Amino acid sequence: MAMEIIRIIGNGSEVPDAPVPEGLGGKDLLELYRWLILLRTFDERAVALQRQGRIGTYAIYWGEEGTQAGALYACEETDWVFPSYRQNSIGILRGVNPATIYAWWRGYGGKLGFYNPRDHRTGPICVPIATHLPHAVGVAWAAKQRGDSVASLAWFGDGATSEGDFHEALNFASVWKAPTVFFCVNNQWAISTPYHKQTASQTIAEKASGYNMPGVRVDGFDPVACWKATRDALDRARAGEGPTLIEAYCYRIAPHGTADDPRLYRDESVTERWRPLEPVNRMTGFLQRLGILDEDKEAAIRAEAKELIAASVKEMESYTQPGQEVLFDGVYASGRPWTFDEGLEELRSVERAAEVRPVGPVPASSEQGGDV
Amino acid sequence: MASLTMVEALNLALHQAMEADDRVVLLGEDVAQTGGVFRVTAGLLDRFGESRIVDTPLAEAGIVGSAIGMSLYGLLPIVEIQFDVFVYPGFEQIVTHAARYAWRSKGESPASIVIRIPYGGGVRAPELHSDSPEALFAHVPGLKVVCPTTPSDARDMLLAAIEDPDPVVFMEPKRIYRAGREEVSEELPFEIGNGHGAPAELLSTARVAREGTDLAIITYGATVPLSVQAADELASDRGIQTKVLDLRSLYPFDIEAICSAASECGRVLVVHEAPRHAGLGAEVSSLIHERVMLDLHAPVMRVTGFDVPFPQFANEDDYLPSVARIKQGANKVLDW
């Protein structure tokens, strides 16, 4: 099934830029750029922190910032978004303290490592695959039931489309005409499993037809195209026309995570051919061609992000290991059952071991691993 | 006051909760138009409309998962699982999300959902309609698991489960859905819909179903009335006075009630329909031995289902704890 891929940003030479979509002004483009830089800076710093043993194993999203910032920028503040672990830091664009996300990767829970989804209309970082999709549908159904003009969006990968929860969520949303956007980041790899071993469908987007909803393909390395596809889907959703499946076609340039060594299962020369398409440089070139970004402004935006992230790292490192009560805190909103009091008493009656330094699983190929 | 079966009492609770609080919604398979295969949700569609009572696609992960999302948005969803084993496709949503949302939001955004599960055997049902999966849920931190046995408990505990901010797995012993009637007050047991939650005792305490001082039978669900009958026969057969403790709350346990029954009687038999290995009877027994062993005159013993798949129904009476088996177990404890 041939399907057009929505693309706005060209390559500055033989592929021309398309016109900037309606609804995105110069200020918006710069703000979207600021978001991209912030996400990129967070991610690169996280990898460095892991290498230095200051956080644990980390799921890298380098190269996928456009799918995140572009889609989020299309949302209203009141819309709910549901990240997978690949969008782990998306909350920082919704007011979550970046230090909280770093602390989560540092292995800290409680008030240091968790945020309240309701404060940010941002789901918690979802670790099990595709299981957050029904939550997005439930939020959208509830908003519709309450008469609120609120939509929801969930990000997930190509691997997630194999899960039953993907099917159930799309089916429910479609039957209910729930205002939900299913945003699939098809980076073609689920750890070591390539796209063709994941699905026999030629595209992810074509799966939408089974649910009688639109499926669209978009260049996942093009933040503006991701914005456009998401905005169109949200407009449909808010108009009562139901959900949309977006396939953001791209490539996982980075390893799956800091404990992964892609040289074990794929030809990294292919990865290098994708690398120049990554969204930050493409957006930089696009904004320069539009005449709304110069080197000074770019440097200022990068410096601002660096400063913010550095301050967050510093804040995270000022945190100390949560006390033993954190095991029991918040498990029940209604209060602690008696078993918790006994557990805490038992813990406190013996000497506590010192905090362990974070070490993730050893890379699969330890003689090759250890660097990105 | 009205004389109600458990089904009618549950239906009353649902009407009362939905009437009092417009955040309460109910979703499941065949719950709206048909009123549920057991008729627990009968009449709700006419009264509250399809924006609050929803016939869903046939997919339990989707049902539980979307209920979690609804709860995040501020609704109070009740999920009906049609039959016990049908909950298994929704198990991941219950374990990885419903049970953990409070914890991973600093206690601030719990999944405030009720998962109603008609469970257990004795209704001559086809394969995979008769399981007792409560221990699976009682083993999952973050869930409350309760099981009413009387119509008035069913009404009050369901209202409490809806009001409670935490996810509650609400086990409904379907064998006694219509086993007997009880006068149920139509007055609300507590004020609902005011954000103050439910009185804790409705979801955490046991009930003494029969008084006695020689032997304690600790049980829950459909084996409560059987245990009471066994106790009556033990009284006439042997002059033994048997206390029957209906646990009601399967997590957390009412530890005071369990230990005081054990201490008072010195002899304890635990009865449940679920398989024995790693069943809740093992937990009751352990707690008693850990805490009040010196008050015991005999080890705690168990009469339970067997560690086999629930049989085809021609043999279900061989599997289910009967009055005869309960009495035999009681005699073993008494004569130890």
mmCIF file of C-alpha atoms in Angstrom, chain B:
data_model
loop_
_atom_site.group_PDB
_atom_site.id
_atom_site.type_symbol
_atom_site.label_atom_id
_atom_site.label_comp_id
_atom_site.label_asym_id
_atom_site.label_seq_id
_atom_site.Cartn_x
_atom_site.Cartn_y
_atom_site.Cartn_z
ATOM 1 C CA MET B 1 -35.957 -2.119 54.216
ATOM 2 C CA ALA B 2 -36.221 -4.571 51.394
ATOM 3 C CA SER B 3 -35.586 -8.282 51.261
ATOM 4 C CA LEU B 4 -32.823 -8.660 48.698
ATOM 5 C CA THR B 5 -30.573 -11.291 47.178
ATOM 6 C CA MET B 6 -26.896 -10.464 46.703
ATOM 7 C CA VAL B 7 -27.537 -9.652 43.048
ATOM 8 C CA GLU B 8 -30.301 -7.252 44.004
ATOM 9 C CA ALA B 9 -28.210 -5.722 46.749
ATOM 10 C CA LEU B 10 -25.321 -5.116 44.332
ATOM 11 C CA ASN B 11 -27.781 -3.628 41.877
ATOM 12 C CA LEU B 12 -29.085 -1.337 44.604
ATOM 13 C CA ALA B 13 -25.565 -0.205 45.440
ATOM 14 C CA LEU B 14 -24.846 0.597 41.803
ATOM 15 C CA HIS B 15 -28.045 2.608 41.493
ATOM 16 C CA GLN B 16 -27.278 4.478 44.713
ATOM 17 C CA ALA B 17 -23.660 5.224 43.789
ATOM 18 C CA MET B 18 -24.532 6.419 40.301
ATOM 19 C CA GLU B 19 -27.376 8.512 41.652
ATOM 20 C CA ALA B 20 -25.245 10.165 44.313
ATOM 21 C CA ASP B 21 -22.118 10.853 42.276
ATOM 22 C CA ASP B 22 -22.119 11.605 38.566
ATOM 23 C CA ARG B 23 -18.441 10.634 38.311
ATOM 24 C CA VAL B 24 -19.410 6.984 38.697
ATOM 25 C CA VAL B 25 -19.514 5.125 35.375
ATOM 26 C CA LEU B 26 -19.754 1.423 34.665
ATOM 27 C CA LEU B 27 -18.269 -0.498 31.790
ATOM 28 C CA GLY B 28 -18.032 -4.094 30.740
ATOM 29 C CA GLU B 29 -19.316 -6.737 28.382
ATOM 30 C CA ASP B 30 -23.101 -6.897 28.041
ATOM 31 C CA VAL B 31 -23.658 -4.671 31.057
ATOM 32 C CA ALA B 32 -25.910 -2.037 29.506
ATOM 33 C CA GLN B 33 -28.519 -3.395 27.140
ATOM 34 C CA THR B 34 -28.734 -6.818 28.777
ATOM 35 C CA GLY B 35 -28.043 -5.671 32.305
ATOM 36 C CA GLY B 36 -25.167 -8.112 32.696
ATOM 37 C CA VAL B 37 -25.223 -11.879 32.286
ATOM 38 C CA PHE B 38 -26.078 -12.141 35.997
ATOM 39 C CA ARG B 39 -28.389 -9.094 35.860
ATOM 40 C CA VAL B 40 -26.319 -7.184 38.405
ATOM 41 C CA THR B 41 -26.463 -4.052 36.240
ATOM 42 C CA ALA B 42 -30.121 -4.362 35.228
ATOM 43 C CA GLY B 43 -31.968 -1.096 34.916
ATOM 44 C CA LEU B 44 -28.902 1.125 34.966
ATOM 45 C CA LEU B 45 -29.002 1.919 31.261
ATOM 46 C CA ASP B 46 -32.559 3.184 31.430
ATOM 47 C CA ARG B 47 -31.816 5.246 34.477
ATOM 48 C CA PHE B 48 -28.412 6.695 33.653
ATOM 49 C CA GLY B 49 -28.012 6.404 29.893
ATOM 50 C CA GLU B 50 -25.221 5.137 27.704
ATOM 51 C CA SER B 51 -22.841 7.929 28.639
ATOM 52 C CA ARG B 52 -22.527 6.315 32.064
ATOM 53 C CA ILE B 53 -23.110 2.642 31.439
ATOM 54 C CA VAL B 54 -21.169 1.265 28.557
ATOM 55 C CA ASP B 55 -21.282 -1.984 26.610
ATOM 56 C CA THR B 56 -17.645 -2.335 25.614
ATOM 57 C CA PRO B 57 -15.884 -4.340 22.943
ATOM 58 C CA LEU B 58 -14.962 -7.802 24.156
ATOM 59 C CA ALA B 59 -11.474 -7.088 25.458
ATOM 60 C CA GLU B 60 -10.559 -7.013 29.123
ATOM 61 C CA ALA B 61 -7.204 -5.205 28.813
ATOM 62 C CA GLY B 62 -9.025 -2.478 26.919
ATOM 63 C CA ILE B 63 -11.765 -2.354 29.536
ATOM 64 C CA VAL B 64 -9.457 -2.172 32.549
ATOM 65 C CA GLY B 65 -6.958 0.080 30.747
ATOM 66 C CA SER B 66 -9.532 2.586 29.602
ATOM 67 C CA ALA B 67 -11.070 2.574 33.078
ATOM 68 C CA ILE B 68 -7.662 3.573 34.448
ATOM 69 C CA GLY B 69 -7.581 6.481 31.998
ATOM 70 C CA MET B 70 -11.091 7.525 32.975
ATOM 71 C CA SER B 71 -10.043 7.502 36.591
ATOM 72 C CA LEU B 72 -7.031 9.686 35.809
ATOM 73 C CA TYR B 73 -9.395 12.198 34.290
ATOM 74 C CA GLY B 74 -11.469 12.200 37.480
ATOM 75 C CA LEU B 75 -14.212 9.655 36.915
ATOM 76 C CA LEU B 76 -14.912 6.706 39.213
ATOM 77 C CA PRO B 77 -15.183 3.723 36.881
ATOM 78 C CA ILE B 78 -16.564 0.334 37.846
ATOM 79 C CA VAL B 79 -15.516 -2.531 35.623
ATOM 80 C CA GLU B 80 -17.551 -5.702 35.368
ATOM 81 C CA ILE B 81 -15.587 -8.787 34.404
ATOM 82 C CA GLN B 82 -18.157 -11.185 33.012
ATOM 83 C CA PHE B 83 -16.720 -14.373 34.549
ATOM 84 C CA ASP B 84 -13.695 -14.986 36.787
ATOM 85 C CA VAL B 85 -11.239 -16.294 34.210
ATOM 86 C CA PHE B 86 -12.079 -13.552 31.747
ATOM 87 C CA VAL B 87 -10.065 -11.232 33.957
ATOM 88 C CA TYR B 88 -6.822 -12.862 32.851
ATOM 89 C CA PRO B 89 -6.451 -10.813 29.636
ATOM 90 C CA GLY B 90 -6.837 -7.724 31.833
ATOM 91 C CA PHE B 91 -4.349 -8.993 34.386
ATOM 92 C CA GLU B 92 -1.430 -6.963 33.093
ATOM 93 C CA GLN B 93 -3.390 -3.715 33.275
ATOM 94 C CA ILE B 94 -4.409 -4.538 36.845
ATOM 95 C CA VAL B 95 -0.922 -5.510 37.980
ATOM 96 C CA THR B 96 1.339 -3.105 36.095
ATOM 97 C CA HIS B 97 -0.926 -0.071 36.166
ATOM 98 C CA ALA B 98 -4.022 -0.143 38.387
ATOM 99 C CA ALA B 99 -1.978 -1.398 41.328
ATOM 100 C CA ARG B 100 0.904 1.012 40.720
ATOM 101 C CA TYR B 101 -0.601 4.330 39.697
ATOM 102 C CA ALA B 102 -0.827 5.631 43.262
ATOM 103 C CA TRP B 103 2.718 4.589 44.063
ATOM 104 C CA ARG B 104 4.199 6.108 40.934
ATOM 105 C CA SER B 105 2.352 9.382 41.488
ATOM 106 C CA LYS B 106 3.429 9.903 45.104
ATOM 107 C CA GLY B 107 0.015 8.655 46.209
ATOM 108 C CA GLU B 108 -1.671 11.531 44.363
ATOM 109 C CA SER B 109 -3.241 9.866 41.319
ATOM 110 C CA PRO B 110 -4.436 6.412 42.327
ATOM 111 C CA ALA B 111 -6.386 4.340 39.833
ATOM 112 C CA SER B 112 -9.719 4.732 41.589
ATOM 113 C CA ILE B 113 -11.431 1.826 39.927
ATOM 114 C CA VAL B 114 -13.489 -1.116 41.111
ATOM 115 C CA ILE B 115 -13.061 -4.411 39.303
ATOM 116 C CA ARG B 116 -16.093 -6.572 39.977
ATOM 117 C CA ILE B 117 -15.447 -10.254 39.369
ATOM 118 C CA PRO B 118 -18.232 -12.851 39.657
ATOM 119 C CA TYR B 119 -16.168 -15.891 40.618
ATOM 120 C CA GLY B 120 -16.162 -19.474 41.751
ATOM 121 C CA GLY B 121 -17.819 -22.767 40.946
ATOM 122 C CA GLY B 122 -20.985 -24.588 41.770
ATOM 123 C CA VAL B 123 -23.117 -23.136 39.016
ATOM 124 C CA ARG B 124 -22.754 -25.972 36.476
ATOM 125 C CA ALA B 125 -20.881 -23.750 34.058
ATOM 126 C CA PRO B 126 -18.723 -24.769 31.080
ATOM 127 C CA GLU B 127 -14.945 -24.879 31.273
ATOM 128 C CA LEU B 128 -13.266 -21.700 32.484
ATOM 129 C CA HIS B 129 -16.280 -20.120 34.152
ATOM 130 C CA SER B 130 -15.633 -21.288 37.714
ATOM 131 C CA ASP B 131 -12.163 -20.209 38.877
ATOM 132 C CA SER B 132 -11.291 -18.587 42.187
ATOM 133 C CA PRO B 133 -8.405 -16.270 41.274
ATOM 134 C CA GLU B 134 -8.455 -14.075 44.395
ATOM 135 C CA ALA B 135 -5.007 -15.122 45.635
ATOM 136 C CA LEU B 136 -3.462 -13.820 42.418
ATOM 137 C CA PHE B 137 -4.761 -10.359 43.248
ATOM 138 C CA ALA B 138 -4.145 -10.522 46.987
ATOM 139 C CA HIS B 139 -0.490 -11.101 46.084
ATOM 140 C CA VAL B 140 -0.252 -7.834 44.146
ATOM 141 C CA PRO B 141 0.825 -4.829 46.224
ATOM 142 C CA GLY B 142 -1.347 -1.790 45.612
ATOM 143 C CA LEU B 143 -4.656 -3.597 45.293
ATOM 144 C CA LYS B 144 -7.374 -4.095 47.841
ATOM 145 C CA VAL B 145 -9.218 -7.367 47.489
ATOM 146 C CA VAL B 146 -12.577 -7.922 49.137
ATOM 147 C CA CYS B 147 -15.316 -10.521 48.996
ATOM 148 C CA PRO B 148 -18.792 -10.045 50.497
ATOM 149 C CA THR B 149 -20.929 -12.982 51.514
ATOM 150 C CA THR B 150 -24.226 -11.449 52.591
ATOM 151 C CA PRO B 151 -26.526 -9.152 50.617
ATOM 152 C CA SER B 152 -26.108 -6.239 53.007
ATOM 153 C CA ASP B 153 -22.335 -6.612 53.034
ATOM 154 C CA ALA B 154 -22.439 -6.759 49.237
ATOM 155 C CA ARG B 155 -24.303 -3.463 49.106
ATOM 156 C CA ASP B 156 -22.219 -1.650 51.735
ATOM 157 C CA MET B 157 -18.855 -2.991 50.585
ATOM 158 C CA LEU B 158 -19.526 -2.153 46.940
ATOM 159 C CA LEU B 159 -20.409 1.415 47.875
ATOM 160 C CA ALA B 160 -17.226 1.566 49.944
ATOM 161 C CA ALA B 161 -15.137 0.147 47.106
ATOM 162 C CA ILE B 162 -16.480 2.799 44.742
ATOM 163 C CA GLU B 163 -15.734 5.553 47.235
ATOM 164 C CA ASP B 164 -12.294 4.262 48.155
ATOM 165 C CA PRO B 165 -9.509 6.044 46.253
ATOM 166 C CA ASP B 166 -7.537 2.834 45.707
ATOM 167 C CA PRO B 167 -8.218 0.121 43.140
ATOM 168 C CA VAL B 168 -10.440 -2.571 44.621
ATOM 169 C CA VAL B 169 -10.822 -6.079 43.242
ATOM 170 C CA PHE B 170 -14.351 -6.958 44.270
ATOM 171 C CA MET B 171 -14.878 -10.711 44.291
ATOM 172 C CA GLU B 172 -18.513 -11.741 43.974
ATOM 173 C CA PRO B 173 -19.198 -15.396 44.906
ATOM 174 C CA LYS B 174 -21.647 -16.135 42.131
ATOM 175 C CA ARG B 175 -22.819 -19.432 43.647
ATOM 176 C CA ILE B 176 -24.562 -17.471 46.415
ATOM 177 C CA TYR B 177 -25.699 -14.587 44.189
ATOM 178 C CA ARG B 178 -29.283 -15.719 44.744
ATOM 179 C CA ALA B 179 -28.818 -18.200 47.588
ATOM 180 C CA GLY B 180 -30.762 -16.254 50.121
ATOM 181 C CA ARG B 181 -32.453 -13.012 50.934
ATOM 182 C CA GLU B 182 -31.677 -10.549 53.644
ATOM 183 C CA GLU B 183 -33.256 -7.342 54.808
ATOM 184 C CA VAL B 184 -31.132 -4.549 53.372
ATOM 185 C CA SER B 185 -31.674 -1.000 54.481
ATOM 186 C CA GLU B 186 -32.108 1.386 51.601
ATOM 187 C CA GLU B 187 -30.436 4.065 53.642
ATOM 188 C CA LEU B 188 -26.864 4.736 52.673
ATOM 189 C CA PRO B 189 -24.340 3.270 55.129
ATOM 190 C CA PHE B 190 -22.250 6.438 54.869
ATOM 191 C CA GLU B 191 -22.321 9.687 52.985
ATOM 192 C CA ILE B 192 -21.106 9.140 49.448
ATOM 193 C CA GLY B 193 -19.804 11.535 46.821
ATOM 194 C CA ASN B 194 -18.400 14.048 49.296
ATOM 195 C CA GLY B 195 -14.737 13.208 48.687
ATOM 196 C CA HIS B 196 -14.158 11.832 52.169
ATOM 197 C CA GLY B 197 -13.796 8.246 51.034
ATOM 198 C CA ALA B 198 -15.376 5.266 52.691
ATOM 199 C CA PRO B 199 -15.239 4.159 56.327
ATOM 200 C CA ALA B 200 -12.109 2.020 56.447
ATOM 201 C CA GLU B 201 -13.774 -0.828 58.316
ATOM 202 C CA LEU B 202 -15.980 -1.687 55.338
ATOM 203 C CA LEU B 203 -12.924 -2.758 53.342
ATOM 204 C CA SER B 204 -10.653 -4.096 56.044
ATOM 205 C CA THR B 205 -12.567 -6.020 58.682
ATOM 206 C CA ALA B 206 -13.868 -9.538 59.073
ATOM 207 C CA ARG B 207 -17.360 -10.461 60.199
ATOM 208 C CA VAL B 208 -18.317 -13.081 62.734
ATOM 209 C CA ALA B 209 -20.847 -15.227 60.887
ATOM 210 C CA ARG B 210 -21.389 -17.557 63.837
ATOM 211 C CA GLU B 211 -20.232 -17.375 67.434
ATOM 212 C CA GLY B 212 -18.350 -20.188 69.121
ATOM 213 C CA THR B 213 -15.416 -20.861 71.410
ATOM 214 C CA ASP B 214 -14.200 -24.410 70.662
ATOM 215 C CA LEU B 215 -13.149 -24.126 67.034
ATOM 216 C CA ALA B 216 -12.733 -21.263 64.559
ATOM 217 C CA ILE B 217 -13.469 -21.787 60.907
ATOM 218 C CA ILE B 218 -11.937 -18.948 58.922
ATOM 219 C CA THR B 219 -13.313 -18.577 55.414
ATOM 220 C CA TYR B 220 -14.857 -16.222 52.852
ATOM 221 C CA GLY B 221 -17.244 -16.279 49.918
ATOM 222 C CA ALA B 222 -19.471 -19.209 49.047
ATOM 223 C CA THR B 223 -17.910 -21.458 51.682
ATOM 224 C CA VAL B 224 -19.164 -19.219 54.498
ATOM 225 C CA PRO B 225 -22.726 -20.597 54.513
ATOM 226 C CA LEU B 226 -21.340 -24.140 54.126
ATOM 227 C CA SER B 227 -19.073 -23.563 57.100
ATOM 228 C CA VAL B 228 -21.994 -22.270 59.160
ATOM 229 C CA GLN B 229 -23.955 -25.368 58.265
ATOM 230 C CA ALA B 230 -20.998 -27.568 59.209
ATOM 231 C CA ALA B 231 -20.732 -25.664 62.481
ATOM 232 C CA ASP B 232 -24.393 -26.262 63.238
ATOM 233 C CA GLU B 233 -23.958 -29.974 62.600
ATOM 234 C CA LEU B 234 -20.826 -30.098 64.769
ATOM 235 C CA ALA B 235 -22.881 -28.587 67.553
ATOM 236 C CA SER B 236 -25.578 -31.210 67.282
ATOM 237 C CA ASP B 237 -23.161 -34.100 66.555
ATOM 238 C CA ARG B 238 -20.522 -33.343 69.170
ATOM 239 C CA GLY B 239 -21.641 -30.363 71.197
ATOM 240 C CA ILE B 240 -18.821 -28.324 69.704
ATOM 241 C CA GLN B 241 -19.299 -24.560 69.578
ATOM 242 C CA THR B 242 -17.759 -23.293 66.334
ATOM 243 C CA LYS B 243 -17.036 -19.695 65.470
ATOM 244 C CA VAL B 244 -17.192 -18.907 61.745
ATOM 245 C CA LEU B 245 -15.177 -15.897 60.677
ATOM 246 C CA ASP B 246 -16.064 -14.410 57.305
ATOM 247 C CA LEU B 247 -12.881 -12.627 56.258
ATOM 248 C CA ARG B 248 -14.575 -10.162 53.867
ATOM 249 C CA SER B 249 -11.262 -8.371 53.252
ATOM 250 C CA LEU B 250 -8.682 -10.596 51.531
ATOM 251 C CA TYR B 251 -6.112 -7.821 51.440
ATOM 252 C CA PRO B 252 -5.507 -6.451 53.919
ATOM 253 C CA PHE B 253 -6.523 -9.174 56.345
ATOM 254 C CA ASP B 254 -8.248 -8.281 59.600
ATOM 255 C CA ILE B 255 -5.329 -9.515 61.655
ATOM 256 C CA GLU B 256 -6.943 -8.758 65.012
ATOM 257 C CA ALA B 257 -10.044 -10.763 64.185
ATOM 258 C CA ILE B 258 -7.995 -13.680 62.866
ATOM 259 C CA CYS B 259 -5.677 -13.810 65.867
ATOM 260 C CA SER B 260 -8.378 -13.309 68.464
ATOM 261 C CA ALA B 261 -10.497 -16.086 66.933
ATOM 262 C CA ALA B 262 -7.463 -18.372 66.998
ATOM 263 C CA SER B 263 -6.547 -17.463 70.563
ATOM 264 C CA GLU B 264 -10.077 -17.729 71.814
ATOM 265 C CA CYS B 265 -10.779 -21.126 70.253
ATOM 266 C CA GLY B 266 -7.290 -22.622 70.178
ATOM 267 C CA ARG B 267 -8.261 -24.642 67.122
ATOM 268 C CA VAL B 268 -8.542 -23.281 63.596
ATOM 269 C CA LEU B 269 -9.677 -24.643 60.259
ATOM 270 C CA VAL B 270 -9.335 -22.528 57.120
ATOM 271 C CA VAL B 271 -11.726 -23.167 54.252
ATOM 272 C CA HIS B 272 -11.633 -21.872 50.716
ATOM 273 C CA GLU B 273 -12.658 -22.966 47.272
ATOM 274 C CA ALA B 274 -9.450 -21.899 45.517
ATOM 275 C CA PRO B 275 -6.595 -24.386 45.076
ATOM 276 C CA ARG B 276 -4.602 -25.039 48.223
ATOM 277 C CA HIS B 277 -1.017 -24.312 47.188
ATOM 278 C CA ALA B 278 -0.115 -20.698 47.918
ATOM 279 C CA GLY B 279 -3.785 -20.011 48.560
ATOM 280 C CA LEU B 280 -5.012 -17.524 51.142
ATOM 281 C CA GLY B 281 -5.394 -20.355 53.666
ATOM 282 C CA ALA B 282 -1.614 -20.635 53.778
ATOM 283 C CA GLU B 283 -1.370 -16.972 54.668
ATOM 284 C CA VAL B 284 -3.992 -17.216 57.407
ATOM 285 C CA SER B 285 -2.249 -20.257 58.832
ATOM 286 C CA SER B 286 1.174 -18.598 58.779
ATOM 287 C CA LEU B 287 -0.061 -15.471 60.481
ATOM 288 C CA ILE B 288 -1.684 -17.471 63.257
ATOM 289 C CA HIS B 289 1.386 -19.626 63.810
ATOM 290 C CA GLU B 290 3.659 -16.582 63.810
ATOM 291 C CA ARG B 291 1.585 -14.670 66.321
ATOM 292 C CA VAL B 292 -0.435 -16.876 68.622
ATOM 293 C CA MET B 293 1.062 -20.340 68.272
ATOM 294 C CA LEU B 294 1.136 -20.909 71.995
ATOM 295 C CA ASP B 295 -2.620 -20.388 72.189
ATOM 296 C CA LEU B 296 -3.182 -23.280 69.790
ATOM 297 C CA HIS B 297 -4.076 -26.815 70.809
ATOM 298 C CA ALA B 298 -3.637 -28.148 67.256
ATOM 299 C CA PRO B 299 -2.031 -26.994 64.036
ATOM 300 C CA VAL B 300 -4.136 -24.889 61.700
ATOM 301 C CA MET B 301 -5.558 -27.131 58.995
ATOM 302 C CA ARG B 302 -7.152 -26.477 55.645
ATOM 303 C CA VAL B 303 -10.075 -27.671 53.573
ATOM 304 C CA THR B 304 -9.747 -26.236 50.087
ATOM 305 C CA GLY B 305 -10.069 -26.907 46.403
ATOM 306 C CA PHE B 306 -7.360 -29.091 44.920
ATOM 307 C CA ASP B 307 -4.284 -28.129 42.933
ATOM 308 C CA VAL B 308 -5.965 -29.076 39.661
ATOM 309 C CA PRO B 309 -7.783 -27.208 36.930
ATOM 310 C CA PHE B 310 -11.342 -26.572 38.014
ATOM 311 C CA PRO B 311 -13.084 -29.726 36.740
ATOM 312 C CA GLN B 312 -15.799 -30.135 34.189
ATOM 313 C CA PHE B 313 -19.007 -29.531 36.096
ATOM 314 C CA ALA B 314 -20.070 -33.185 36.354
ATOM 315 C CA ASN B 315 -17.262 -33.429 38.905
ATOM 316 C CA GLU B 316 -17.372 -29.978 40.430
ATOM 317 C CA ASP B 317 -18.969 -31.238 43.632
ATOM 318 C CA ASP B 318 -15.933 -33.491 44.038
ATOM 319 C CA TYR B 319 -13.696 -30.435 43.823
ATOM 320 C CA LEU B 320 -15.666 -27.976 45.942
ATOM 321 C CA PRO B 321 -15.349 -28.064 49.734
ATOM 322 C CA SER B 322 -18.573 -29.664 50.992
ATOM 323 C CA VAL B 323 -20.176 -29.674 54.410
ATOM 324 C CA ALA B 324 -18.919 -33.248 54.802
ATOM 325 C CA ARG B 325 -15.328 -32.278 53.973
ATOM 326 C CA ILE B 326 -15.491 -29.228 56.215
ATOM 327 C CA LYS B 327 -16.765 -31.378 59.088
ATOM 328 C CA GLN B 328 -14.056 -33.934 58.434
ATOM 329 C CA GLY B 329 -11.429 -31.184 58.535
ATOM 330 C CA ALA B 330 -12.953 -29.788 61.705
ATOM 331 C CA ASN B 331 -12.899 -33.196 63.351
ATOM 332 C CA LYS B 332 -9.210 -33.584 62.466
ATOM 333 C CA VAL B 333 -8.406 -30.302 64.164
ATOM 334 C CA LEU B 334 -10.608 -31.120 67.135
ATOM 335 C CA ASP B 335 -9.179 -34.620 67.584
ATOM 336 C CA TRP B 336 -5.539 -33.818 66.881
#
